[in-house]
Short mmCIF file of C-alpha atoms in Angstrom, two decimals:
data_model
loop_
_atom_site.label_atom_id
_atom_site.label_comp_id
_atom_site.label_asym_id
_atom_site.label_seq_id
_atom_site.Cartn_x
_atom_site.Cartn_y
_atom_site.Cartn_z
CA PHE W 1 94.87 284.84 31.47
CA ARG W 2 93.98 288.24 31.09
CA GLY W 3 97.10 289.79 33.21
CA ASP W 4 99.41 287.56 31.19
CA VAL W 5 98.67 288.60 27.59
CA ALA W 6 100.62 291.06 27.25
CA GLU W 7 103.52 289.43 28.15
CA ILE W 8 102.63 286.54 26.04
CA ASP W 9 101.79 288.54 23.20
CA ALA W 10 105.44 290.34 24.08
CA LEU W 11 106.88 287.31 23.69
CA ILE W 12 105.32 285.50 20.60
CA LYS W 13 106.44 289.20 19.01
CA SER W 14 109.89 288.61 19.94
CA PRO W 15 110.62 284.39 19.72
CA GLY W 16 114.17 282.50 21.21
CA PRO W 17 115.19 279.73 23.20
CA GLN W 18 114.57 281.71 26.71
CA ASN W 19 111.19 283.93 25.92
CA ALA W 20 109.56 280.51 24.06
CA GLN W 21 110.65 278.28 27.76
CA ARG W 22 108.89 281.48 29.52
CA LEU W 23 106.11 281.10 27.17
CA ARG W 24 105.59 277.77 27.68
CA ALA W 25 105.55 277.96 31.60
CA LEU W 26 103.00 280.45 31.27
CA LEU W 27 100.22 278.56 28.99
CA LYS W 28 101.23 275.31 31.28
CA PRO W 29 98.18 275.67 33.24
CA TYR W 30 95.78 276.34 30.46
CA ILE W 31 96.85 273.35 28.82
CA LYS W 32 94.69 271.33 30.56
CA VAL W 33 91.53 273.64 30.56
CA LEU W 34 91.71 274.07 27.01
CA ASN W 35 92.15 270.02 26.50
CA ARG W 36 88.74 269.86 28.07
CA ALA W 37 87.36 272.86 26.23
CA ALA W 38 88.08 271.13 23.17
CA ASN W 39 87.45 267.72 23.94
CA ARG W 40 83.84 269.43 24.81
CA ALA W 41 83.67 271.08 21.60
CA MET W 42 84.23 267.51 19.90
CA VAL W 43 81.95 265.89 21.76
CA THR W 44 79.31 268.87 21.16
CA GLU W 45 79.93 268.50 17.56
CA TRP W 46 79.85 264.44 17.11
CA ASP W 47 76.41 264.52 19.42
CA ALA W 48 74.98 267.12 16.64
CA LEU W 49 76.82 265.30 13.49
CA GLY W 50 75.10 262.27 14.99
CA ASP W 51 71.45 264.07 15.69
CA LYS W 52 72.24 265.08 12.12
CA LEU W 53 72.57 261.70 11.02
CA ASP W 54 70.05 260.02 12.94
CA SER W 55 67.60 263.21 11.32
CA ALA W 56 69.07 261.91 8.06
CA ARG W 57 68.40 258.75 8.59
CA GLU W 58 65.69 258.78 9.62
CA ARG W 59 64.13 261.18 6.50
CA LEU W 60 66.19 258.81 4.47
CA TRP W 61 63.24 255.51 5.82
CA HIS W 62 60.85 258.04 5.83
CA LEU W 63 61.65 258.22 1.89
CA ILE W 64 61.74 254.44 1.21
CA ALA W 65 58.57 253.85 3.04
CA ALA W 66 56.78 256.42 0.90
CA ILE W 67 58.71 254.82 -2.40
CA ILE W 68 57.23 251.79 -1.43
CA GLY W 69 53.73 253.02 -0.75
CA VAL W 70 53.68 254.36 -3.89
CA ALA W 71 55.44 251.93 -5.65
CA LEU W 72 53.02 249.22 -4.03
CA ALA W 73 50.27 252.04 -5.01
CA GLY W 74 51.08 251.81 -9.30
CA ALA W 75 51.56 248.49 -8.90
CA ALA W 76 47.85 247.45 -7.90
CA LEU W 77 46.82 250.40 -10.36
CA CYS W 78 47.98 248.38 -12.96
CA THR W 79 46.94 244.94 -11.89
CA HIS W 80 43.26 246.26 -11.67
CA LEU W 81 43.90 248.69 -15.08
CA LEU W 82 45.21 245.20 -17.27
CA MET W 83 42.14 242.96 -15.15
CA ALA W 84 39.72 245.87 -16.50
CA THR W 85 41.51 245.69 -20.13
CA ARG W 86 40.71 242.08 -19.95
CA GLU W 87 37.45 241.99 -18.86
CA ALA W 88 36.67 245.13 -21.24
CA LYS W 89 37.92 242.71 -24.18
CA ARG W 90 36.05 240.13 -22.82
CA ARG W 91 32.81 241.20 -22.68
CA THR W 92 33.52 243.03 -26.37
CA ARG W 93 34.68 239.99 -27.15
CA LEU W 94 30.81 238.92 -25.97
CA LEU W 95 29.03 241.48 -27.01
CA GLY W 96 30.44 241.18 -30.74
CA LYS W 97 29.26 237.78 -30.68
CA GLU W 98 25.90 238.04 -29.63
CA LYS W 99 25.66 240.91 -32.12
CA ALA W 100 26.75 238.46 -34.30
CA PHE W 101 24.32 236.04 -33.38
CA SER W 102 21.80 238.53 -33.62
CA GLU W 103 22.65 240.27 -37.27
CA LEU W 104 22.73 236.04 -38.49
CA LEU W 105 19.03 235.43 -36.43
CA ILE W 106 17.74 238.74 -38.75
CA ALA W 107 19.53 238.49 -41.44
CA SER W 108 17.62 234.42 -41.54
CA SER W 109 14.59 234.92 -40.34
CA GLY W 110 11.44 234.11 -42.64
CA GLU W 111 9.82 237.72 -41.23
CA GLY W 112 10.43 240.90 -43.04
CA ILE W 113 13.01 242.60 -40.12
CA ILE W 114 13.34 246.48 -40.52
CA ALA W 115 14.51 248.78 -37.98
CA VAL W 116 15.06 252.65 -38.17
CA ASP W 117 16.74 255.45 -36.30
CA THR W 118 14.53 258.41 -34.48
CA ASN W 119 14.88 260.56 -37.59
CA ARG W 120 13.49 256.92 -39.69
CA ARG W 121 16.57 256.09 -41.58
CA CYS W 122 16.87 252.72 -42.13
CA THR W 123 19.62 250.81 -40.35
CA VAL W 124 18.24 247.39 -40.20
CA TRP W 125 17.19 245.58 -43.33
CA ASN W 126 17.34 241.80 -43.90
CA GLU W 127 16.96 239.31 -46.22
CA ALA W 128 12.76 238.54 -45.73
CA ALA W 129 12.87 242.26 -46.53
CA ARG W 130 14.32 242.72 -49.21
CA LEU W 131 11.96 240.07 -51.02
CA LEU W 132 8.76 242.29 -49.81
CA PHE W 133 9.56 244.79 -51.22
CA GLY W 134 11.98 244.56 -54.01
CA MET W 135 15.03 246.64 -52.40
CA SER W 136 18.67 245.29 -52.08
CA GLN W 137 19.77 246.40 -48.45
CA ARG W 138 22.23 248.24 -49.83
CA GLU W 139 19.91 250.72 -51.56
CA ALA W 140 17.37 251.08 -48.46
CA ILE W 141 19.76 251.11 -46.00
CA GLY W 142 20.57 255.16 -45.05
CA ARG W 143 17.39 256.42 -46.69
CA PRO W 144 14.13 257.52 -44.92
CA LEU W 145 11.92 255.18 -44.72
CA ASN W 146 9.13 256.48 -46.66
CA GLU W 147 11.27 257.37 -49.87
CA VAL W 148 12.00 253.40 -49.32
CA ALA W 149 7.88 252.60 -49.92
CA GLU W 150 5.41 254.21 -50.91
CA PHE W 151 3.62 251.71 -48.31
CA PHE W 152 5.08 253.57 -45.58
CA GLN W 153 3.93 256.45 -45.86
CA ILE W 154 0.25 255.65 -45.76
CA ASP W 155 -1.65 257.64 -42.35
CA GLY W 156 -1.93 254.35 -40.11
CA ILE W 157 1.15 253.34 -40.63
CA GLN W 158 2.96 256.56 -39.72
CA ARG W 159 0.75 256.94 -36.31
CA ALA W 160 2.51 253.23 -35.61
CA ILE W 161 5.48 254.12 -36.80
CA GLU W 162 5.52 257.16 -34.04
CA ALA W 163 4.23 255.07 -31.37
CA SER W 164 6.69 252.76 -31.25
CA LEU W 165 9.63 255.46 -31.23
CA GLY W 166 7.79 256.89 -28.38
CA GLY W 167 7.74 253.94 -26.86
CA GLN W 168 4.71 252.06 -27.01
CA ALA W 169 4.74 248.74 -29.29
CA ALA W 170 2.42 249.01 -32.30
CA THR W 171 0.13 246.18 -34.39
CA LEU W 172 -1.41 246.51 -37.65
CA LEU W 173 -3.25 243.65 -39.26
CA ASP W 174 -3.79 242.29 -42.18
CA GLN W 175 -2.88 246.19 -44.47
CA PRO W 176 -3.17 245.53 -47.91
CA PHE W 177 0.92 245.67 -49.81
CA PHE W 178 0.68 245.84 -52.96
CA GLN W 179 4.15 245.34 -54.37
CA ARG W 180 3.33 246.68 -57.92
CA VAL W 181 0.32 248.72 -59.06
CA GLU W 182 -1.60 245.90 -61.45
CA ASP W 183 -0.37 243.34 -58.79
CA GLU W 184 -3.29 241.63 -56.37
CA PRO W 185 -2.73 242.76 -53.09
CA ARG W 186 -0.70 241.12 -50.09
CA TYR W 187 -2.15 241.38 -47.03
CA VAL W 188 0.75 242.10 -44.31
CA ASP W 189 0.64 241.57 -40.76
CA LEU W 190 3.23 244.89 -39.32
CA ARG W 191 4.49 244.93 -35.41
CA PHE W 192 6.10 247.75 -34.16
CA PHE W 193 8.69 248.27 -31.12
CA SER W 194 10.80 250.29 -30.03
CA LEU W 195 14.48 249.08 -29.44
CA ARG W 196 17.30 250.95 -26.78
CA ASP W 197 20.88 250.78 -27.42
CA GLY W 198 22.66 252.90 -24.04
CA MET W 199 20.59 255.53 -23.84
CA ARG W 200 19.32 255.94 -27.20
#
């Protein structure tokens, strides 16, 4: 082919019927080789394209599997969240009912029930406590206990409150209580307990 290149180049540069026949005769031996080379190049290109398509298809399936996995995980999380929300609402409802029942018991109790926080501010004051001390719930709640009634300033009662805030139950029996200075004393029994609300 190298020996014929110069002549082929000259024939291409000066076209004509005779030159075309001569050019065809010179190129005839190479047509089969070039056809085989073109076929091989095409097959190689198709193989490379097929490999690319296979690789893309495999990546696509991986991507589809990952999306399905994420969707299933999301569905499981949503289901768990819905169930947890429903359970939390149910427990909140039960706690509300228990709280309402506890408040009803406290309100209807014949004994005076008073609760204080760690700062000794009144947080619960039932009807019996109102009748005993002559102070309404609205006036008592939120105020320090020693401001509610001087009765709670007595040393023994102060120590018992301190002990109950420390976690120890205490009982004081037959404590004289004067609703007014001129009245005859009433004798009351006092029981002190600590109550926990979570970590408080």
